[in-house]
Coordinates of C-alpha atoms and ligand atoms in Angstrom, one line a residue:
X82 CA 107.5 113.5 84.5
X83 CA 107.7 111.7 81.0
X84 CA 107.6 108.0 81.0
X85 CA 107.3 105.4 77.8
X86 CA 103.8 104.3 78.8
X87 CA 102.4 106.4 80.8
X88 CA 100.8 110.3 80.9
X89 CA 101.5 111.9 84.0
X90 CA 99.4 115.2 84.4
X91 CA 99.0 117.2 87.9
X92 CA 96.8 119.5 89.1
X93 CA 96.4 122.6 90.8
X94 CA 95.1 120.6 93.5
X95 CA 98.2 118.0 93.8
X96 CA 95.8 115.1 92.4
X97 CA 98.2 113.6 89.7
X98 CA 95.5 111.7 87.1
X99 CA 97.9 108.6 85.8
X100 CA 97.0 107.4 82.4
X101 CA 98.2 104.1 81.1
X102 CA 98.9 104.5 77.6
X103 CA 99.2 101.3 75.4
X104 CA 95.5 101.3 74.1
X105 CA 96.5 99.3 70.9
X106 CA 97.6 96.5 73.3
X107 CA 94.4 97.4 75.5
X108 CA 97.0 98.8 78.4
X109 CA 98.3 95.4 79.0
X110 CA 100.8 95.5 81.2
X111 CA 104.7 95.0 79.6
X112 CA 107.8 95.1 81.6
X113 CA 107.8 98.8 80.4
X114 CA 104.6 99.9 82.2
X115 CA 106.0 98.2 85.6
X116 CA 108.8 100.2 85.7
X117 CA 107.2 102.8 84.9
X118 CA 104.6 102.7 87.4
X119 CA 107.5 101.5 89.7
X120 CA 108.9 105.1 89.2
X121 CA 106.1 107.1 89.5
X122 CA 104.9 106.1 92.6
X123 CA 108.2 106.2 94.1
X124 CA 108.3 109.7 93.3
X125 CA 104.7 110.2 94.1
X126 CA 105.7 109.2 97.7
X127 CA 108.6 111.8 97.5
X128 CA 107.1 114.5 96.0
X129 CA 105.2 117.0 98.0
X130 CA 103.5 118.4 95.0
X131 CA 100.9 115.0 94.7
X132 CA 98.8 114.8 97.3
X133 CA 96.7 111.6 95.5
X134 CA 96.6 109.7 92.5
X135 CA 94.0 108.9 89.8
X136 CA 94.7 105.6 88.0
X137 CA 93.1 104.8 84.7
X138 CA 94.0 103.8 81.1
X139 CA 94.2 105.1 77.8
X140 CA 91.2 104.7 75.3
X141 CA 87.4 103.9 76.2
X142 CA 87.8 100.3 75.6
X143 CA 90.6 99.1 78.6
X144 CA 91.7 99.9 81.9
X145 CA 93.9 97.2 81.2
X146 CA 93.9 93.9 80.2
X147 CA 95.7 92.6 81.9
X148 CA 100.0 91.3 82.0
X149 CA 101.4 91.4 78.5
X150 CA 100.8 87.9 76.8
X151 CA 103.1 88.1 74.4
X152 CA 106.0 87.9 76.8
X153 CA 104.6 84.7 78.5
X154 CA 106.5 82.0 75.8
X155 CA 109.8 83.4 77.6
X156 CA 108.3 82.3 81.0
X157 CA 109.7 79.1 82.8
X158 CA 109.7 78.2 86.6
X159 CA 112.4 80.4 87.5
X160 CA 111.5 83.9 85.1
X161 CA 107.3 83.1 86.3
X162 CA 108.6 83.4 90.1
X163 CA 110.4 86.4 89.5
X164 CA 108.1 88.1 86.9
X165 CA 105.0 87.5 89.9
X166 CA 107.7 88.8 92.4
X167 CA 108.6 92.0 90.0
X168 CA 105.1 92.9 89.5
X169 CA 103.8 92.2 93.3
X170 CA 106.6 94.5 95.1
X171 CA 105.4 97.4 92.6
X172 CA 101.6 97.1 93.5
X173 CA 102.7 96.9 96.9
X174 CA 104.2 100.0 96.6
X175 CA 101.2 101.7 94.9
X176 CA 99.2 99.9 98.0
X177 CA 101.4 101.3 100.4
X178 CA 101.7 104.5 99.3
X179 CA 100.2 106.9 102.2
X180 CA 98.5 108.9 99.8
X181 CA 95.4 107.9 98.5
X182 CA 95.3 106.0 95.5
X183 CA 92.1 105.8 93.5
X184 CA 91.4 103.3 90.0
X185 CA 89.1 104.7 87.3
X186 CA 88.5 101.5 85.6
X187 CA 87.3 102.5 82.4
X188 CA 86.9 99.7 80.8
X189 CA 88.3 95.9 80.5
X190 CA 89.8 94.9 84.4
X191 CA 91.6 91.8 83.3
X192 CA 94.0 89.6 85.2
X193 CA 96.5 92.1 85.8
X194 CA 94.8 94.8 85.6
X195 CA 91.7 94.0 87.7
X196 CA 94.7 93.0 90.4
X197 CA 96.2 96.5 89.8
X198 CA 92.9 98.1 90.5
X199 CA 92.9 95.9 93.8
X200 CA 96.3 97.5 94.9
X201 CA 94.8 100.8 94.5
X202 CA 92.9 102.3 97.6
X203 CA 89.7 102.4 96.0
X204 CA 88.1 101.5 92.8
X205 CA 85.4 103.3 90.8
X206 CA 84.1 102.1 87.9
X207 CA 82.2 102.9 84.7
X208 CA 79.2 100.6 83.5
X209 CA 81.3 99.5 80.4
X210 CA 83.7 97.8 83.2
X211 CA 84.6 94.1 82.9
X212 CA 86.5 92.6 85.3
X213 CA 87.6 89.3 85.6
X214 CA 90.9 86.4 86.0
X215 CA 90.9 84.9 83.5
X216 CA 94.5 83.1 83.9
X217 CA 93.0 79.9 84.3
X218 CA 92.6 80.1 80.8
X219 CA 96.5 80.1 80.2
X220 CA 97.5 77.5 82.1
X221 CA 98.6 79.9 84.9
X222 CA 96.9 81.5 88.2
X223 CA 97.0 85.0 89.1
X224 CA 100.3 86.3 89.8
X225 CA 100.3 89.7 90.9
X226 CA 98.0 89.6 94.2
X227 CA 94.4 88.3 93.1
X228 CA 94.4 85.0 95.2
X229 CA 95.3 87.4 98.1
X230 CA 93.6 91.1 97.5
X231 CA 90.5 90.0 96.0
X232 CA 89.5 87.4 99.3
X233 CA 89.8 90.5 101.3
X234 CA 87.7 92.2 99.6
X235 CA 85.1 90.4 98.6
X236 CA 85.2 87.1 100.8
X237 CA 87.0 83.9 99.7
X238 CA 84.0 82.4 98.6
X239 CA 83.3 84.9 95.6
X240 CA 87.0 85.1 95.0
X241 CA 87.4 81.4 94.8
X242 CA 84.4 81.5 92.0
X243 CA 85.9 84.2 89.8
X244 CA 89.4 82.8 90.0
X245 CA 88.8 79.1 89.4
X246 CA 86.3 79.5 87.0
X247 CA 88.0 82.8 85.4
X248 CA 84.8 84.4 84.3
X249 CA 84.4 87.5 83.6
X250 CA 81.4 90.1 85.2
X251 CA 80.2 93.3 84.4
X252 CA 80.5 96.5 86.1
X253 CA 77.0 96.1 88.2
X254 CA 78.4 92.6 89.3
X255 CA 81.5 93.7 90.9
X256 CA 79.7 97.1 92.4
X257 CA 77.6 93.9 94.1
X258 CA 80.3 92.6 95.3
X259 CA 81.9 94.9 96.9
X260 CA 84.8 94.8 94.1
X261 CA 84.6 98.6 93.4
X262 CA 83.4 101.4 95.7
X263 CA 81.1 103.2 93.0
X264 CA 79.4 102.6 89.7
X265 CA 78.7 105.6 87.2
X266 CA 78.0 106.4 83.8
X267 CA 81.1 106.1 81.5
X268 CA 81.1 109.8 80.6
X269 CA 81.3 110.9 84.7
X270 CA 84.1 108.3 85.3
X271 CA 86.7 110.6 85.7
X272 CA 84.6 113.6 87.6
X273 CA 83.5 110.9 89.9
X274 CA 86.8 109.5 90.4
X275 CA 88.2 113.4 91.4
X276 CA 85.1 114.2 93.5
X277 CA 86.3 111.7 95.6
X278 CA 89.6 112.5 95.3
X279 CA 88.6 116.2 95.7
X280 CA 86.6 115.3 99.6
X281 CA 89.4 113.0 100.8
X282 CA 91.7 116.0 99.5
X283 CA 89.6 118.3 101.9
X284 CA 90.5 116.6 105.3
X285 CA 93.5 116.9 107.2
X286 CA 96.9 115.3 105.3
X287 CA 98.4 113.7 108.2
X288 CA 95.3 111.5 109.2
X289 CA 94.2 110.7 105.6
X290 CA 98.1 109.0 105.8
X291 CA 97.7 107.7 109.5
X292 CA 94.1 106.1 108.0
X293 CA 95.6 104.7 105.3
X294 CA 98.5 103.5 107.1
X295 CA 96.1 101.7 109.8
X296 CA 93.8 100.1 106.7
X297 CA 97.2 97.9 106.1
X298 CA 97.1 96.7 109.3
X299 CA 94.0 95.0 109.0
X300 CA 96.1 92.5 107.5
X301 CA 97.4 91.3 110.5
X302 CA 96.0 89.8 113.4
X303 CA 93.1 91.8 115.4
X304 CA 95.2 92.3 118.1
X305 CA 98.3 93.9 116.4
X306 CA 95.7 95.9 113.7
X307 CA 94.2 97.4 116.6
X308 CA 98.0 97.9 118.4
X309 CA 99.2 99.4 115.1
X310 CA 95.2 102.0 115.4
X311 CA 96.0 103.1 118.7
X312 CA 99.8 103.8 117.8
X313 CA 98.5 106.3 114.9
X314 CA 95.8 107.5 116.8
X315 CA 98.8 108.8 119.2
X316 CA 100.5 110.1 116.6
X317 CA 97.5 112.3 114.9
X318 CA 96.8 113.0 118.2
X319 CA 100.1 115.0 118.4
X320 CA 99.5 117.2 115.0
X321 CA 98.4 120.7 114.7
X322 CA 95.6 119.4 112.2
X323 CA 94.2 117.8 115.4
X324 CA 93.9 121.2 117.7
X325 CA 93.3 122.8 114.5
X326 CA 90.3 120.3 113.8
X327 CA 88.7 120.0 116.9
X328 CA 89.1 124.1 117.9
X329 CA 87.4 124.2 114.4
X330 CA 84.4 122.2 115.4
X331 CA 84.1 124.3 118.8
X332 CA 83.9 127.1 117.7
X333 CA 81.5 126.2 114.2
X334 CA 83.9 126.9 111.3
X335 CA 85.6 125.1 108.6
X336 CA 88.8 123.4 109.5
X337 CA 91.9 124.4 108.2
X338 CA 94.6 122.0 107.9
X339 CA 98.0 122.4 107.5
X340 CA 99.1 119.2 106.9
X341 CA 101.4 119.7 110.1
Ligands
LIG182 N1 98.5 91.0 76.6 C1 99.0 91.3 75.3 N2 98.2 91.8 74.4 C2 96.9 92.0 74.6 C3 96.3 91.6 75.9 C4 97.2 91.1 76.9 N3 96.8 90.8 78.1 N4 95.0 91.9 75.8 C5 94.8 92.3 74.6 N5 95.9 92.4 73.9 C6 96.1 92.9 72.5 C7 95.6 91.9 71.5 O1 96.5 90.8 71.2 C8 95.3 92.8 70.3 O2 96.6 93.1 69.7 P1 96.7 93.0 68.1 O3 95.7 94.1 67.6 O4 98.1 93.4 67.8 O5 96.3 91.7 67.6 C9 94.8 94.1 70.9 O6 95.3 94.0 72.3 C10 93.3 94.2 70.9 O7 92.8 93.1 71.6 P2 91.7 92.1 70.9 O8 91.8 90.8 71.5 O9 91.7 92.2 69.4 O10 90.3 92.8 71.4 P3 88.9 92.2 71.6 O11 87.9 93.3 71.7 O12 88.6 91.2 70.5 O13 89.0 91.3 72.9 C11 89.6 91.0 75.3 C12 89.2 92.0 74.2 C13 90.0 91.8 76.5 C14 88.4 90.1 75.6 C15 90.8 90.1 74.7 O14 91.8 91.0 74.2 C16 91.5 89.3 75.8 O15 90.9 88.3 76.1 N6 92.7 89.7 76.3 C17 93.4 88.9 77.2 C18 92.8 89.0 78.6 C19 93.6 88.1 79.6 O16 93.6 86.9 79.5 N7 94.2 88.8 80.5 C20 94.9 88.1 81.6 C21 96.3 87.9 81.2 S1 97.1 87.0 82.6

């Protein structure tokens, strides 16, 4: 697994830690870095070997800040639609991934990058964390998910503020929030980010996937989300992790799951 921009390292445990590796240009985001996050994750879905994903970026300054500026003179009504269209389907793909997907945001969240930390699963973050969109700023609006990701997770009216006015807020704001899912000390960001990995690691494969997989219907209406909950419900409901996991309880031991 070599790629131009990023470092790819798994380990023993499948939990694949994802480093975005442009820390001169604070990680921001070039056509490069989509592609190559484009093919990880597709082989992350593929590959039997990662059981999660830890996302973070190079340096102690940036996660990443955000889409690569310099490229943005080349962009005209056409290229913009297509460059917001590019970078969307490959968060989506991160987002739909049905293994979980965890941001380490070690630094600046900006524009692009605080919208790639809103594809991921979940977001922990370190108390030198800024996030922000500032795209306002440009001339533009967000382009890769922000007007859509961050009203559902923190309400439109906070998203609304942070968008229109495009200012930034530290790491204890967006822990208020709701924006990220924990706050810690910059030196535990990456043991707090596999302690979670490590528990979510610990229960059984199939209905981490089916939960994951019913979290992305709660996009649609209540009444198909809660269709789409009871059709995976079924489904768990058919896997040996589920005899395994109740017959476990019964008889007061630790589960073991197969994955099957
Ligand atoms: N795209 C391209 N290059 C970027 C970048 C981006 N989004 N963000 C930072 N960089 C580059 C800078 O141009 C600089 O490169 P250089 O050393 O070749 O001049 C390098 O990264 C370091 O950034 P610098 O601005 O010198 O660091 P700073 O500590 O003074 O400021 C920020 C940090 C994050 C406040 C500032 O870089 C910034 O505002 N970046 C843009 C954020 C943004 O608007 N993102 C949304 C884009 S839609």
């Amino acid at each position: 697994m070599v790629y131009d921009t990023l470092l790819v390292e798994v380990d023993d445990h499948g939990i694949a830690t994802v480093t975005i590796n442009r820390p001169d240009k604070l990680n921001a985001l070039n056509a490069q870095v989509i592609e190559d996050l484009d093919a990880f994750f597709a082989l992350a879905q593929e590959d039997e070997a990662i059981r999660g994903v830890i996302l973070t970026g190079a340096g102690s300054k940036s996660f990443v800040a955000g889409a690569d500026i310099a490229r943005f003179q080349e962009l005209d009504g056409v290229s913009g639609k297509a460059f917001a269209e590019r970078g969307q389907a490959v968060f989506n793909r991160i987002e739909n991934l049905p293994k979980p997907v965890i941001a380490a945001v070690n630094g600046f969240a900006l524009g692009g990058g605080s919208e790639l930390a809103l594809a991921c699963h979940l977001r922990i973050a370190s108390d030198t964390a800024v996030f922000g969109q500032p795209e306002v700023n440009l001339g533009i609006l967000p382009g890769y998910g922000a007007t859509q990701r961050l009203p559902r997770l923190v309400g439109l009216g906070i998203a609304t503020e942070l968008i229109l006015t495009g200012s930034m807020i530290k790491a204890d704001r967006a822990y208020e929030i709701g924006l990220i899912n924990r706050l810690v000390p910059a030196d535990d960001l990456m043991d707090s980010a596999r302690d979670m990995m490590g528990t979510i690691l610990s229960k059984a494969p199939l209905a981490v996937a089916g939960s994951l997989r019913a979290l992305r219907a709660a996009d649609q209406p209540l009444s198909a989300g809660l269709q789409a909950e009871a059709t995976l419900f079924g489904e768990a409901c058919d896997t040996a992790d589920f005899k395994e996991g109740v017959a476990a309880f019964l008889e007061k031991r630790k589960a073991s799951f197969s994955g099957r």
